[in-house]
CSV table of C-alpha atoms in Angstrom, one decimal:
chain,number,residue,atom,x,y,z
N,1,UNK,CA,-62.0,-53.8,16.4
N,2,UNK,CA,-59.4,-56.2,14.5
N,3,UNK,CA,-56.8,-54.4,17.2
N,4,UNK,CA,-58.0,-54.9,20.0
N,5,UNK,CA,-59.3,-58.9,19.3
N,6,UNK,CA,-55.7,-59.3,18.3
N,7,UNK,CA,-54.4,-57.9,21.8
N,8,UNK,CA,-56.6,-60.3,23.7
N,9,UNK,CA,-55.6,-63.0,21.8
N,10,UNK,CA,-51.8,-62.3,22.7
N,11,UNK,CA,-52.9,-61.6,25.8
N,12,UNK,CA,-54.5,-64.8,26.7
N,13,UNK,CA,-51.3,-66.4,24.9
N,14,UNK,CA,-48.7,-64.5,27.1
N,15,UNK,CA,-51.4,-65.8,29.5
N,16,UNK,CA,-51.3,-69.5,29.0
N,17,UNK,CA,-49.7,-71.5,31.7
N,18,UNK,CA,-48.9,-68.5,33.4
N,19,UNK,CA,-50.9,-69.5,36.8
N,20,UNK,CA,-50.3,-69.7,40.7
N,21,UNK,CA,-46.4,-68.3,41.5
N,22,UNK,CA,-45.7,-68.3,37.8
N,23,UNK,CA,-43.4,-71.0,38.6
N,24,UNK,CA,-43.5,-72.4,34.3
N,25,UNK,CA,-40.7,-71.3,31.9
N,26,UNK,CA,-42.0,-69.8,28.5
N,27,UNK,CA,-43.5,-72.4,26.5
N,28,UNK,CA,-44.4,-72.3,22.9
N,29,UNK,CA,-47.5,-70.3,23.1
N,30,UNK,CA,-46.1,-67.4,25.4
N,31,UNK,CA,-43.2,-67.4,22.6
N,32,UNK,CA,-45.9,-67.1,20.0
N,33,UNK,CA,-48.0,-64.1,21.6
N,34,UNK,CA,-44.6,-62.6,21.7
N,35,UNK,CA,-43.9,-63.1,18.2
N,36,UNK,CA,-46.7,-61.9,17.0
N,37,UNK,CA,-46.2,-58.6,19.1
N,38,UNK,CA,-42.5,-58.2,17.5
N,39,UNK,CA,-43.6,-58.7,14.4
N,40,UNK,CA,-46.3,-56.2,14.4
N,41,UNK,CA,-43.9,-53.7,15.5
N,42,UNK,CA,-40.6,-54.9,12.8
N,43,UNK,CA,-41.1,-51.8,9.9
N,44,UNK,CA,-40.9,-49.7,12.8
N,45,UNK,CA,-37.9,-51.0,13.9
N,46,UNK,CA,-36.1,-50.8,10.6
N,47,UNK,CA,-37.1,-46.9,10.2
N,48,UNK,CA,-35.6,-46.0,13.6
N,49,UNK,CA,-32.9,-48.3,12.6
N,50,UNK,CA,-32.2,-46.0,9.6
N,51,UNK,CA,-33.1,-42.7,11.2
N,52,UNK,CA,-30.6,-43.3,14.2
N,53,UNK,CA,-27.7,-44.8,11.8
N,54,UNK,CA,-28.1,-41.5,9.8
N,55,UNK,CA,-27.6,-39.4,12.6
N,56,UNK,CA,-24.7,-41.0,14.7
N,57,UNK,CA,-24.2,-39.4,18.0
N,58,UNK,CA,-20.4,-40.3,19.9
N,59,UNK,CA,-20.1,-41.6,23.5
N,60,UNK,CA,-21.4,-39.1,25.7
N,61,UNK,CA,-23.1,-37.2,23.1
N,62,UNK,CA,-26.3,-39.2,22.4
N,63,UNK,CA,-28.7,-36.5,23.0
N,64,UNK,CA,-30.8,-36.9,20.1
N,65,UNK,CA,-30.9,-40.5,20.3
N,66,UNK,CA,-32.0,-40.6,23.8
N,67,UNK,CA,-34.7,-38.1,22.9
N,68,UNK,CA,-36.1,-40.4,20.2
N,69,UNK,CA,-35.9,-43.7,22.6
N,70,UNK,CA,-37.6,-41.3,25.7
N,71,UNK,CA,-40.6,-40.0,23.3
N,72,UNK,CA,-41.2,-43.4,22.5
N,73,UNK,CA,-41.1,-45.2,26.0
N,74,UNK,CA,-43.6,-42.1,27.1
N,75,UNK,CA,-45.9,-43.3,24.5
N,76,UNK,CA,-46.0,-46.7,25.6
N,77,UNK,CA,-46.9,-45.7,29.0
N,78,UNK,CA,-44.0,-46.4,30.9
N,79,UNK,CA,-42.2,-44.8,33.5
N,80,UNK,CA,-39.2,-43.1,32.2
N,81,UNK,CA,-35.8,-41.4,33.5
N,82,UNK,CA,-33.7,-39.3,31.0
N,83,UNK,CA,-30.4,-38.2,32.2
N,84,UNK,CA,-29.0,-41.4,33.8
N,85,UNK,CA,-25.6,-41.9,33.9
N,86,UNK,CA,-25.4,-39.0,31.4
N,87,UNK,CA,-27.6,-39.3,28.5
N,88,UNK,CA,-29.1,-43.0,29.4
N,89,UNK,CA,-32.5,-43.8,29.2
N,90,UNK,CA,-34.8,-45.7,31.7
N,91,UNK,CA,-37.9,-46.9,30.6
N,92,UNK,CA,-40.0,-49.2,33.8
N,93,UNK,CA,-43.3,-51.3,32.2
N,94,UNK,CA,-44.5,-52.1,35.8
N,95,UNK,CA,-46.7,-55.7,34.8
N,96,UNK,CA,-50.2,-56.9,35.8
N,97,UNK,CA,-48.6,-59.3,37.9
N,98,UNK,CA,-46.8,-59.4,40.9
N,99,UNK,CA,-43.4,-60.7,40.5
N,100,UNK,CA,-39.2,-60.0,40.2
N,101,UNK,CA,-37.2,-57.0,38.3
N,102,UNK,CA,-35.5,-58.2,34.7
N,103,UNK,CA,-33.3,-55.4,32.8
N,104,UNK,CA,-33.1,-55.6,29.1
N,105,UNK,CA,-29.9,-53.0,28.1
N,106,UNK,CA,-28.7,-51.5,24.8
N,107,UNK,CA,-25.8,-49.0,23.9
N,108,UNK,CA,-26.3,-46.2,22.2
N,109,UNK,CA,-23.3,-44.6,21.2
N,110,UNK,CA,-21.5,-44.7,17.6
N,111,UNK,CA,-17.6,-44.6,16.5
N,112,UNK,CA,-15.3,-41.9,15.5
N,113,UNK,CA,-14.8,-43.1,12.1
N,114,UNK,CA,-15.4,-42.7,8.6
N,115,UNK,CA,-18.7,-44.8,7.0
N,116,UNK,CA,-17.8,-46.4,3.6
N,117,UNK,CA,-21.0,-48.6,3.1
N,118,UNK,CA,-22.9,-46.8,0.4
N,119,UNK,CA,-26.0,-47.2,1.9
N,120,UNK,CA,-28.8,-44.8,1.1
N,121,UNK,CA,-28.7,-43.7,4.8
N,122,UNK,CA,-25.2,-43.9,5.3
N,123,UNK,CA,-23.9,-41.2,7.7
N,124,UNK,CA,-22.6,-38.0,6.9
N,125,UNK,CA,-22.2,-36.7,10.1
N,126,UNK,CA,-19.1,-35.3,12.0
N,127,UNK,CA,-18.3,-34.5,15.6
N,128,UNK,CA,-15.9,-33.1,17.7
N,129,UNK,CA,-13.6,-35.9,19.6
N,130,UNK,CA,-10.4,-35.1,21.3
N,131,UNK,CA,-10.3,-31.4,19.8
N,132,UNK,CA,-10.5,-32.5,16.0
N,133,UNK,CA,-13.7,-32.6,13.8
N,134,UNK,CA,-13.8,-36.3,12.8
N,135,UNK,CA,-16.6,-38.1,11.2
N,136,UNK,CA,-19.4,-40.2,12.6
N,137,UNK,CA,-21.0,-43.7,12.0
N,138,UNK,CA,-22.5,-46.1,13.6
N,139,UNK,CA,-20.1,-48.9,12.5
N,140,UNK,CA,-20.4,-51.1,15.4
N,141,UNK,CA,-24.6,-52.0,15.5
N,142,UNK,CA,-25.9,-49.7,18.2
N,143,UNK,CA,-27.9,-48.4,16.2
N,144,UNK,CA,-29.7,-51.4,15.6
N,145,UNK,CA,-29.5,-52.7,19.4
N,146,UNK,CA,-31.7,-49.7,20.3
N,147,UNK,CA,-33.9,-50.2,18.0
N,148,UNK,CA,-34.3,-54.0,18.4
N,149,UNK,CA,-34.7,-52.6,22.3
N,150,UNK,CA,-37.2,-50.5,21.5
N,151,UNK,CA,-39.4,-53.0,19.5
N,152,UNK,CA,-39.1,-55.7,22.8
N,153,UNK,CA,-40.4,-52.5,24.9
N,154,UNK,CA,-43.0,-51.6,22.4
N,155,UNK,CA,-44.2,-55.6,21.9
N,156,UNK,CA,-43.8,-56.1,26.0
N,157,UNK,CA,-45.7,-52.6,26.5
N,158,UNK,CA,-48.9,-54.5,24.5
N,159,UNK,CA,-49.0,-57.6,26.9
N,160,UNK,CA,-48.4,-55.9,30.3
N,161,UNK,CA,-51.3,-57.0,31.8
N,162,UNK,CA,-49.9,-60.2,32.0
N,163,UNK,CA,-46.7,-59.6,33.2
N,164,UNK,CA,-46.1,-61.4,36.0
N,165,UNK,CA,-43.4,-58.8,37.3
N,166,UNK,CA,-41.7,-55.6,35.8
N,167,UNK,CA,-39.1,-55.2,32.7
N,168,UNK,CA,-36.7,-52.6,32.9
N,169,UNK,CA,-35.4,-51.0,29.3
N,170,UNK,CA,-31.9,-49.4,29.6
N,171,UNK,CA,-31.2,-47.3,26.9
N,172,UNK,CA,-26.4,-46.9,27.9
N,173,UNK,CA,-24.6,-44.4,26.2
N,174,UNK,CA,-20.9,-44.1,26.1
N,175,UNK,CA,-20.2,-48.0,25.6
N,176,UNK,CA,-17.2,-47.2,23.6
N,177,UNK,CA,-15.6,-45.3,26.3
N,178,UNK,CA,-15.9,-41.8,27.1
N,179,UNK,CA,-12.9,-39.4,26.3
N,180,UNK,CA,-12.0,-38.5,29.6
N,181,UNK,CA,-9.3,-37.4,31.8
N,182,UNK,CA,-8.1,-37.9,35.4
N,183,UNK,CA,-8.6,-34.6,37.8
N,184,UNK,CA,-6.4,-33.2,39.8
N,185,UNK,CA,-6.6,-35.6,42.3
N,186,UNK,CA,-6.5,-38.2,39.9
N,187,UNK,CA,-10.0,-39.5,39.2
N,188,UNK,CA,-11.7,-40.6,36.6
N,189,UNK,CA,-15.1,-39.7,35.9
N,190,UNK,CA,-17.6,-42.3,35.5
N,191,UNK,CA,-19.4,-43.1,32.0
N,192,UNK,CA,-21.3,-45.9,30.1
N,193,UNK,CA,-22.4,-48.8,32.4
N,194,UNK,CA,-20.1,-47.9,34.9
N,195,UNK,CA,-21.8,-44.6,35.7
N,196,UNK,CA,-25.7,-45.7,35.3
N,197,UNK,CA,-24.6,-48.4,38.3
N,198,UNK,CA,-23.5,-45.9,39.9
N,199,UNK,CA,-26.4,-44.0,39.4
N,200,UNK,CA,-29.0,-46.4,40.8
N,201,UNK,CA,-29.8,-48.2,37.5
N,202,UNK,CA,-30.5,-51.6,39.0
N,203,UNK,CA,-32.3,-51.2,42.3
N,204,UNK,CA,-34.6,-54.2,42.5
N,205,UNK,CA,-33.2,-55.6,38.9
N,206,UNK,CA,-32.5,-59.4,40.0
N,207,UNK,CA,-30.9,-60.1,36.3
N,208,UNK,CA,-30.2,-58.6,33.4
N,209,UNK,CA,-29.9,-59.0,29.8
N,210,UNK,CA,-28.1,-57.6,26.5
N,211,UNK,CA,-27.1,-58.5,23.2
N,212,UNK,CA,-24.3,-57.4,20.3
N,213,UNK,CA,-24.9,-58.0,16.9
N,214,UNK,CA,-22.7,-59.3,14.3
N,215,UNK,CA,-22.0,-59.9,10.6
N,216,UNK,CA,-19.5,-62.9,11.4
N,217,UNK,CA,-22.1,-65.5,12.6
N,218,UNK,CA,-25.0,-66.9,10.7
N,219,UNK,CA,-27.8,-64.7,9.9
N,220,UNK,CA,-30.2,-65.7,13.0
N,221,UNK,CA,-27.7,-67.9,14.9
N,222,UNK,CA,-26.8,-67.3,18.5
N,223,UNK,CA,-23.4,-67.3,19.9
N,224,UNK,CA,-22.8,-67.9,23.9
N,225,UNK,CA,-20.8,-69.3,26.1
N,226,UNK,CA,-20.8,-69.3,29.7
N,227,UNK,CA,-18.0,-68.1,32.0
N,228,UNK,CA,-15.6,-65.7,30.8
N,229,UNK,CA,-17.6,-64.5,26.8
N,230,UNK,CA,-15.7,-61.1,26.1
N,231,UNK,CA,-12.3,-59.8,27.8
N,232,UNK,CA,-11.5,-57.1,29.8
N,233,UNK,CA,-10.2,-53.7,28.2
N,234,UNK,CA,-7.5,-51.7,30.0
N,235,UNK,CA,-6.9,-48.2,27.4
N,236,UNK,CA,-2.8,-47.7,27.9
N,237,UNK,CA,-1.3,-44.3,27.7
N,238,UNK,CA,2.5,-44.2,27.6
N,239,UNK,CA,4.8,-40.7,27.4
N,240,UNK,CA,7.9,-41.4,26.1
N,241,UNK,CA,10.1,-37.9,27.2
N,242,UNK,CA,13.3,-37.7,25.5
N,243,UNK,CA,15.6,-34.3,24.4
N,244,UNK,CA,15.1,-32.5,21.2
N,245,UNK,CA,17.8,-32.2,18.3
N,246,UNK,CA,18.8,-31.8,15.3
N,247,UNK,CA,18.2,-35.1,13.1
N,248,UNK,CA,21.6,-34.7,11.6
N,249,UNK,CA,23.2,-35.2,14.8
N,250,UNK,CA,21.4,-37.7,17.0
N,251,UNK,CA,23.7,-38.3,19.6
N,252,UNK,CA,23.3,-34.7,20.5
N,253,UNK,CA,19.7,-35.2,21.6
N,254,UNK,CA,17.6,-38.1,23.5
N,255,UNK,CA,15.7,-39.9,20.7
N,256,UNK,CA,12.0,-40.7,21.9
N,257,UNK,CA,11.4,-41.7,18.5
N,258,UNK,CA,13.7,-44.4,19.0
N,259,UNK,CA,13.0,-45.2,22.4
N,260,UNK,CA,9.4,-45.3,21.7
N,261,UNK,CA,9.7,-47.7,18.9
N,262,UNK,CA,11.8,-50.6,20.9
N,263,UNK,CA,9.1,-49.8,24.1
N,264,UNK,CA,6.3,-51.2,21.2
N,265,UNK,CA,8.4,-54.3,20.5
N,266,UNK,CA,9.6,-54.5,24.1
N,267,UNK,CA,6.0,-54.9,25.0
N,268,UNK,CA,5.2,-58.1,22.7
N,269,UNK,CA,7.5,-59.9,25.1
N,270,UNK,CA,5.3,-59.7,27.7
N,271,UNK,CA,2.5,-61.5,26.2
N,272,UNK,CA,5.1,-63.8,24.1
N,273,UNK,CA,7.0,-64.3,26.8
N,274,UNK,CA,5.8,-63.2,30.4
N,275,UNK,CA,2.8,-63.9,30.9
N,276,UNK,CA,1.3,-67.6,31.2
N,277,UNK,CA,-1.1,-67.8,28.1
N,278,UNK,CA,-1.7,-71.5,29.0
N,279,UNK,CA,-4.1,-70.4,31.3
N,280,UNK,CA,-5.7,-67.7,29.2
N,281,UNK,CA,-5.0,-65.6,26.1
N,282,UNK,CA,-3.9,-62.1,27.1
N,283,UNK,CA,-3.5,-58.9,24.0
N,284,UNK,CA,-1.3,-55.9,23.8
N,285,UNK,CA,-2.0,-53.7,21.1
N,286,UNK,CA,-0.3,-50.6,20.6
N,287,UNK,CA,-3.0,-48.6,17.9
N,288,UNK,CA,-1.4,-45.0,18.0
N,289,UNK,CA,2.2,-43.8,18.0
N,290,UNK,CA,2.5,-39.5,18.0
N,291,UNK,CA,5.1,-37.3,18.1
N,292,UNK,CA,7.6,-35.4,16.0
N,293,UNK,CA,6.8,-32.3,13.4
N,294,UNK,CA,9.4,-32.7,10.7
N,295,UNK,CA,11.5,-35.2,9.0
N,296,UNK,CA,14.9,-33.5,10.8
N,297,UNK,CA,14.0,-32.8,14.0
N,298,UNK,CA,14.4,-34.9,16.7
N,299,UNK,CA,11.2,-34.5,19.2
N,300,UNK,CA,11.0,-33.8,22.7
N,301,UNK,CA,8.5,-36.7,23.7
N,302,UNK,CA,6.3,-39.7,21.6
N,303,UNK,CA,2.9,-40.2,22.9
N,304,UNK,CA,1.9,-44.3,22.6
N,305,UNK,CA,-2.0,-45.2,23.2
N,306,UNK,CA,-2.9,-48.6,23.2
N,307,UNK,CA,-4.9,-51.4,24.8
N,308,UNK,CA,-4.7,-54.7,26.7
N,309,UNK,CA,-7.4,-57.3,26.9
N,310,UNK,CA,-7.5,-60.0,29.5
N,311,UNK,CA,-10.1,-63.0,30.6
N,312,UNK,CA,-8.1,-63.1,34.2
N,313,UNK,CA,-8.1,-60.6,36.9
N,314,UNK,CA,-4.9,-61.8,38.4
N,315,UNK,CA,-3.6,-62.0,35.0
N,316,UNK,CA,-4.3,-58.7,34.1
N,317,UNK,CA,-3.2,-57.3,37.5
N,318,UNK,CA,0.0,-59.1,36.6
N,319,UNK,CA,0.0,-57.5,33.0
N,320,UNK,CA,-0.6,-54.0,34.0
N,321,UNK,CA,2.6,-54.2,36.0
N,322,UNK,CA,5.0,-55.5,33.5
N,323,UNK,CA,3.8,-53.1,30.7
N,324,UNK,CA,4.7,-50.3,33.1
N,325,UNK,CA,7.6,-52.1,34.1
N,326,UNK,CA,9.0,-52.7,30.8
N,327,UNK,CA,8.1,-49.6,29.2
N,328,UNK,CA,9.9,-47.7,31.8
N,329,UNK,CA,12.7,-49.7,32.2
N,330,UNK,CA,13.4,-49.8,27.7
N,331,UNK,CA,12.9,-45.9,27.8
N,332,UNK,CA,15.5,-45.8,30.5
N,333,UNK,CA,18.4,-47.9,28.3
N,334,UNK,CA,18.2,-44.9,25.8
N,335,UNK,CA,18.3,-42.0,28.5
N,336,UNK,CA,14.9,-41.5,27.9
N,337,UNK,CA,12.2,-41.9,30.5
N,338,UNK,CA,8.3,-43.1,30.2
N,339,UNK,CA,5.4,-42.7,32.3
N,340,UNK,CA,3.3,-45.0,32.1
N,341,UNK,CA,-0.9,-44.2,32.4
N,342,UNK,CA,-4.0,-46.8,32.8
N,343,UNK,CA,-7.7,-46.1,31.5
N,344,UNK,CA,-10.4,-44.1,31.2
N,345,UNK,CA,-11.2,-47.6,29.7
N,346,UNK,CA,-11.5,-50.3,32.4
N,347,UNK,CA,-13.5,-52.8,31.2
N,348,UNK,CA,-14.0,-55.8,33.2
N,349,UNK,CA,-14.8,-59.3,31.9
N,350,UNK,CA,-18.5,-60.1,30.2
N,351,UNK,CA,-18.8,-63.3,32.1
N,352,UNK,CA,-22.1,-65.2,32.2
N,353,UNK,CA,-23.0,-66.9,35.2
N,354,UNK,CA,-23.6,-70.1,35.2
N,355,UNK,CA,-26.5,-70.7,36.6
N,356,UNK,CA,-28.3,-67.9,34.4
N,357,UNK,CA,-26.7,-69.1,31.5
N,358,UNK,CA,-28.0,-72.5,32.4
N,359,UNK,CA,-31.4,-71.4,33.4
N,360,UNK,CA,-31.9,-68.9,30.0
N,361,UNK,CA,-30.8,-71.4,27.5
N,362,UNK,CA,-33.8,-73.1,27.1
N,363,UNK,CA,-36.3,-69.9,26.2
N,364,UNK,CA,-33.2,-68.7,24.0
N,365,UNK,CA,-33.0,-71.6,22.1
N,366,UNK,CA,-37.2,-71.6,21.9
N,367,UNK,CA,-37.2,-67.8,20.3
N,368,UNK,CA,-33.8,-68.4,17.8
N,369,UNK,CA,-35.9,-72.0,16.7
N,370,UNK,CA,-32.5,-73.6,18.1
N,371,UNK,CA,-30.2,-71.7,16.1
N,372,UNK,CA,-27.8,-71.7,19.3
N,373,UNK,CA,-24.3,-72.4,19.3
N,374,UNK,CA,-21.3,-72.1,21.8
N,375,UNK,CA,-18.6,-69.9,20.6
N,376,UNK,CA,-14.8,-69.3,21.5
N,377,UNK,CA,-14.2,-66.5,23.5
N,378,UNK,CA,-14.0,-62.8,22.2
N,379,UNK,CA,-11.0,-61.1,23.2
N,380,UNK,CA,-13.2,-57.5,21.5
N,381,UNK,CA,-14.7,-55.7,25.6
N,382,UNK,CA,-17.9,-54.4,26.2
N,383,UNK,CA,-18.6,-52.3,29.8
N,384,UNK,CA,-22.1,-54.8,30.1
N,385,UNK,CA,-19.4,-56.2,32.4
N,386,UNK,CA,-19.7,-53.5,35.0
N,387,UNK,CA,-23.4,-54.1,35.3
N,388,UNK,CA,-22.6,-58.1,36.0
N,389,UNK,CA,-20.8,-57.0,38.5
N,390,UNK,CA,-24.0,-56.4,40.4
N,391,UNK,CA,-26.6,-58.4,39.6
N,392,UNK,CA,-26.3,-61.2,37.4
N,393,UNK,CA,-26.2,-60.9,33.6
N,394,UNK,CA,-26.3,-62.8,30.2
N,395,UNK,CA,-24.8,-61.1,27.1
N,396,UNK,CA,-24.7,-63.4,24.0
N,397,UNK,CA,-24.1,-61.8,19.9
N,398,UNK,CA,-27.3,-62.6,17.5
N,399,UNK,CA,-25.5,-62.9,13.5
N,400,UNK,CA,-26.6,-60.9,10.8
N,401,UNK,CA,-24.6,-60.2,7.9
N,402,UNK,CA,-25.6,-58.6,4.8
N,403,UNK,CA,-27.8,-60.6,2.7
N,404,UNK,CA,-25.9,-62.7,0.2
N,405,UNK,CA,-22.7,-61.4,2.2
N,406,UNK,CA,-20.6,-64.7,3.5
N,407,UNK,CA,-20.7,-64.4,7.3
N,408,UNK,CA,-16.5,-65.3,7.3
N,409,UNK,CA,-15.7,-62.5,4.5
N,410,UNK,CA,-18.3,-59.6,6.0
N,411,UNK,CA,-16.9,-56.9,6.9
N,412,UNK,CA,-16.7,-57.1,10.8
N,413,UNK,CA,-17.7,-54.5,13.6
N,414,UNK,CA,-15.5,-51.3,13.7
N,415,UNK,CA,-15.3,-51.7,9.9
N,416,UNK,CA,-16.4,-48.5,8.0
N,417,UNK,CA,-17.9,-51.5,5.4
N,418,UNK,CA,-19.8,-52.9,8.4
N,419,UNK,CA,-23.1,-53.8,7.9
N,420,UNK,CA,-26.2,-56.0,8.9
N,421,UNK,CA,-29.2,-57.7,7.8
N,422,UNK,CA,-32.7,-55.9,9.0
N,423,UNK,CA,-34.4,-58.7,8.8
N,424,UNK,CA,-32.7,-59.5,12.1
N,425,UNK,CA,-34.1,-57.3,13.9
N,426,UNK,CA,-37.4,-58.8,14.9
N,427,UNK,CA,-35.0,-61.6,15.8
N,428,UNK,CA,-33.1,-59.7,18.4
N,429,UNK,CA,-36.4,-57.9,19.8
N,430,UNK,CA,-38.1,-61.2,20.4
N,431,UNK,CA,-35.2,-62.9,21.9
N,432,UNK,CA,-34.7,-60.2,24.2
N,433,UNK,CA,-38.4,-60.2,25.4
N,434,UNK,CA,-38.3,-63.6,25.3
N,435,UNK,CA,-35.6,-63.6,27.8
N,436,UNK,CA,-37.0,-61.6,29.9
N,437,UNK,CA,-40.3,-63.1,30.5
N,438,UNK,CA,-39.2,-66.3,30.6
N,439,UNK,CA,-37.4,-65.2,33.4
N,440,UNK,CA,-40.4,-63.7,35.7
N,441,UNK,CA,-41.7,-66.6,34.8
N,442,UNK,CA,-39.6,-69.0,36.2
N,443,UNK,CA,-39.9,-69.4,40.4
């Protein structure tokens, strides 16, 4: 009896000023019928928190994970497609009221890495990626972004009836880019956001929302900007082919070795000194340099992979040129040649409209109790980017490091230390459904 008096009361508080074309913004006693709902469902959303980061799944690979987040959208009644994109999850709660599409999104997918954190549920698991058996760990939040998703869905499911429209809940996997290669005609396959677009994913959606979490802001503050938030991520493959020889006798051979190593320094240049940073910051990174079996043999080629990261699509346009330019023409100077490859990764941007950025702040600032605050832009990528390339979208990170942990020294995201506060969880779930009726609220 205590249950269902409690779901008419948030009912009839979702309800409140809710009237005619819904034309009001959420006010303080929709936000509190919401927050009641999140918190009703936040020990639930630490144990799938736990379960899911103890049983990491890579890009492409989240099958168990999307199993769990299925199950549970099935049980709140909602519509729900498996198989989108991959292994993404749609989950439709289809309101009591007429009104517009919103999408709330999460990623699903952890890192090949190494967890160091201690924790009590710490992962163990290992994977196959690129043809080696590496480790597993969800050192980058997913984990918890599905499961603060799936707390929004389950407190939305409750107060359906007044809904005054529907709330899509998409469940992306491969967010960290899908190891995948060109075919023979030289496409590459679709993954991540990119290939739930692709797959239909926002029909009717007129705006969408998301959120990364953090250990290096606040606990419960906000970061956002609007325009350009998070750069775009070109992966860079470069084959340095030289002659093999004896290392005794280098002149002998072609040394990629050699070759390779000035192409890395070569490359500095045209960030340093090519490119106009005035305008925006621009990265080249190169993270992997292989080739070579033995301390006195000169190879036969160097493989480089690395990455650039932009905020300018003329500017990266311009960048993607002079990295092949340059490599090739370095690796030429030595006798040696380079060939020069772009992607699988091909993030975009994250840039937040202005209008929606303008329009959301208000009910953001409302859930976080106006722990809000602008923040510089984050040269790190996320592929949200290719879904705000078709309807508009607001991405913003939610802090939460480690209790007792200084947000400046906590170990950051990609770190096999990385890790968050749980207590920050309802936080993210009731922002995110906060968003989102707020916005089929508003005319």
């Amino acid at each position: 009896m205590r249950n269902s008096l409690t779901a008419l009361s948030l009912a009839a508080g979702l309800a409140a000023g809710v009237s005619g074309a819904h034309a009001q913004a959420l006010d303080a006693t929709g936000l509190q019928a919401i927050d009641a709902a999140v918190s009703a469902v936040a020990p639930k959303m630490v144990q799938w928190r736990r379960d899911i980061h103890a049983h990491p799944e890579l890009s492409g690979q989240e099958v168990r994970t999307a199993q769990l987040v299925a199950e549970h959208l099935r049980r709140l009644g909602m519509e729900v497609q498996t198989g989108v994109g991959g292994t993404g999850v749609v989950g439709t709660l289809r309101g009591g009221l007429p009104g517009k599409v919103v999408a709330l999104r999460a990623d699903m997918d952890a890192l090949p890495m190494p967890e160091k954190t201690g924790l009590p549920f710490a992962s163990k698991a290992k994977a196959s990626y690129l043809g080696k058996e590496v480790p597993v760990a969800h050192s980058c939040g997913h984990d918890a972004h599905v499961a603060m998703l799936m707390g929004a869905a389950e407190a939305l499911a409750g107060l359906r009836a007044q809904l005054p429209g529907t709330v899509k809940f998409i469940f992306q996997p491969a967010e960290e880019g899908a190891p995948v290669e060109a075919d023979e005609h030289g496409k590459v396959p679709s993954f991540g956001a990119k290939a739930m677009v692709e797959a239909g994913v926002l029909k009717d959606v007129q705006a969408l929302y998301g959120l990364h979490i953090t250990a290096n802001l606040p606990s419960g503050m906000v970061g956002y900007r609007s325009g350009p938030l998070m750069a775009g991520s070109d992966s860079i493959t470069i084959h340095v082919e030289g002659k093999g020889g004896h290392g005794s006798s280098p002149w002998s051979a072609i040394d990629p070795v050699v070759a390779a190593s000035q192409v890395v320094l070569g490359l500095q240049t045209v960030v340093s000194r090519q490119l106009n940073i005035s305008k925006e910051p621009a990265v080249i990174t190169i993270g992997s340099i292989q080739g070579g079996t033995r301390y006195n043999i000169i190879p036969d080629n160097v493989e480089l992979l690395g990455t650039l990261r932009t905020f300018d699509e003329d500017m990266r346009q311009d960048a993607l040129k002079r990295i092949a330019t340059t490599a090739e023409s370095i690796a030429a100077s030595s006798g040696a040649k380079a060939k020069v490859r772009f992607g699988p990764v091909a993030y975009p941007v994250t840039t937040n409209p202005a209008a929606l950025t303008e329009a959301s702040l208000p009910a953001l600032k409302l859930a976080m109790g106006g722990k809000a605050m602008v923040i510089p832009k984050v040269s790190g990528s996320e592929d949200f980017s290719e879904f705000q390339k078709v309807v508009p979208g607001f991405f913003y990170f939610l802090g939460a490091p480690p209790k007792g942990v200084d947000f400046n020294k906590a170990p950051p995201n990609h770190s096999p230390l990385f890790d968050i506060d749980e207590d920050q969880l309802p936080t993210g779930a009731r922002s995110l459904a906060a968003l989102a009726v707020d916005f089929l609220r508003r005319q």
